C-alpha cells in the first residue's frame, strides 16, 4: 500500500513539475542538493573561524564529504548507470544521512 502511494506521489510530482519526466524530476532534486552543498561549503570557513576546534573540524569534514558525494553522485547519474554503481551511491547516501543525524545530536549537545 505505501509503495503504491509513493509511486503515485512520484508520478504526480513528475507530471506537475517536469512534464511527466521522472528523469527531470530526479535531476531537479539533485541540482537542489548540489546548491545546498555549495552553500554549506561556502559557509565552512566562517563556521571554522567563529566556533571551537571540534565544531570547525566537523564543519570542514562535512563539507569535504558532501563534495565527494556530489562529485561521485553526479558521475554515477551521468556516466555509470550499472546496478553496482547505483547501489554504492545509495549506500553512501544512507551513510551520509546517518552521519548528519549523529552530527545533529552532537550539535544539540553543544547547544545545552
XYZ file of C-alpha atoms in Angstrom:
112
model
C 0.000 0.000 0.000
C 2.746 2.502 0.911
C 4.829 1.652 -2.166
C 1.802 2.153 -4.398
C 1.137 5.518 -2.771
C 4.769 6.631 -3.175
C 4.686 5.665 -6.853
C 1.528 7.720 -7.324
C 3.098 10.663 -5.490
C 6.250 10.497 -7.617
C 4.218 10.261 -10.795
C 2.073 13.224 -9.820
C 5.189 15.279 -8.956
C 6.772 14.396 -12.302
C 3.559 15.276 -14.133
C 3.039 18.595 -12.381
C 6.658 19.827 -12.240
C 8.505 18.201 -15.125
C 6.009 17.384 -17.842
C 5.855 13.716 -16.851
C 9.607 13.071 -16.942
C 10.877 11.272 -13.860
C 14.471 11.787 -15.034
C 13.953 15.559 -14.981
C 12.420 15.290 -11.514
C 15.429 13.378 -10.191
C 17.798 15.835 -11.890
C 15.955 18.756 -10.324
C 16.207 17.266 -6.858
C 19.882 16.517 -7.437
C 20.622 20.087 -8.553
C 18.899 21.442 -5.445
C 21.098 19.159 -3.314
C 24.169 20.471 -5.157
C 23.129 24.063 -4.416
C 22.732 23.269 -0.705
C 26.144 21.572 -0.752
C 27.640 24.699 -2.273
C 26.037 26.866 0.426
C 27.407 24.647 3.219
C 30.840 24.616 1.614
C 30.878 28.405 1.347
C 29.814 28.738 4.995
C 32.525 26.372 6.253
C 35.339 28.981 6.586
C 33.029 31.268 8.563
C 31.974 28.394 10.843
C 35.602 27.403 11.382
C 36.571 30.953 12.356
C 33.712 31.533 14.801
C 33.454 28.158 16.570
C 35.656 25.930 18.661
C 38.094 23.499 17.034
C 35.802 20.458 17.274
C 32.870 22.223 15.668
C 35.097 23.717 12.988
C 36.547 20.325 12.159
C 33.115 18.714 11.843
C 32.028 21.530 9.543
C 35.089 21.057 7.336
C 34.729 17.276 7.340
C 31.035 17.537 6.466
C 31.795 19.862 3.572
C 34.508 17.547 2.224
C 32.236 14.505 2.449
C 29.407 16.369 0.735
C 31.714 17.484 -2.066
C 32.893 13.895 -2.555
C 29.300 12.641 -2.549
C 28.265 15.355 -5.002
C 31.048 14.585 -7.441
C 30.516 10.834 -7.152
C 26.751 11.109 -7.447
C 26.984 13.340 -10.497
C 29.387 10.899 -12.164
C 27.097 7.961 -11.419
C 23.987 9.747 -12.657
C 25.647 10.893 -15.873
C 28.003 8.079 -16.832
C 27.833 4.918 -14.719
C 24.295 3.560 -14.732
C 25.051 -0.042 -13.715
C 23.475 -1.560 -10.635
C 26.742 -1.794 -8.682
C 27.471 1.931 -9.042
C 23.902 2.966 -8.221
C 23.836 0.628 -5.212
C 27.146 2.003 -3.964
C 25.827 5.546 -4.366
C 22.626 4.727 -2.491
C 24.671 3.191 0.322
C 26.788 6.349 0.508
C 23.653 8.484 0.688
C 22.280 6.381 3.565
C 25.631 6.566 5.364
C 25.694 10.354 4.952
C 22.178 10.656 6.312
C 23.216 8.661 9.382
C 26.313 10.842 9.742
C 24.235 14.016 9.697
C 21.725 12.562 12.152
C 24.540 11.843 14.606
C 26.097 15.222 13.892
C 22.823 16.973 14.705
C 22.694 15.102 18.019
C 26.231 16.266 18.798
C 25.295 19.866 17.997
C 22.236 19.593 20.246
C 24.664 18.575 22.977
C 26.782 21.670 22.283
C 23.686 23.869 22.478
C 22.863 22.750 26.016
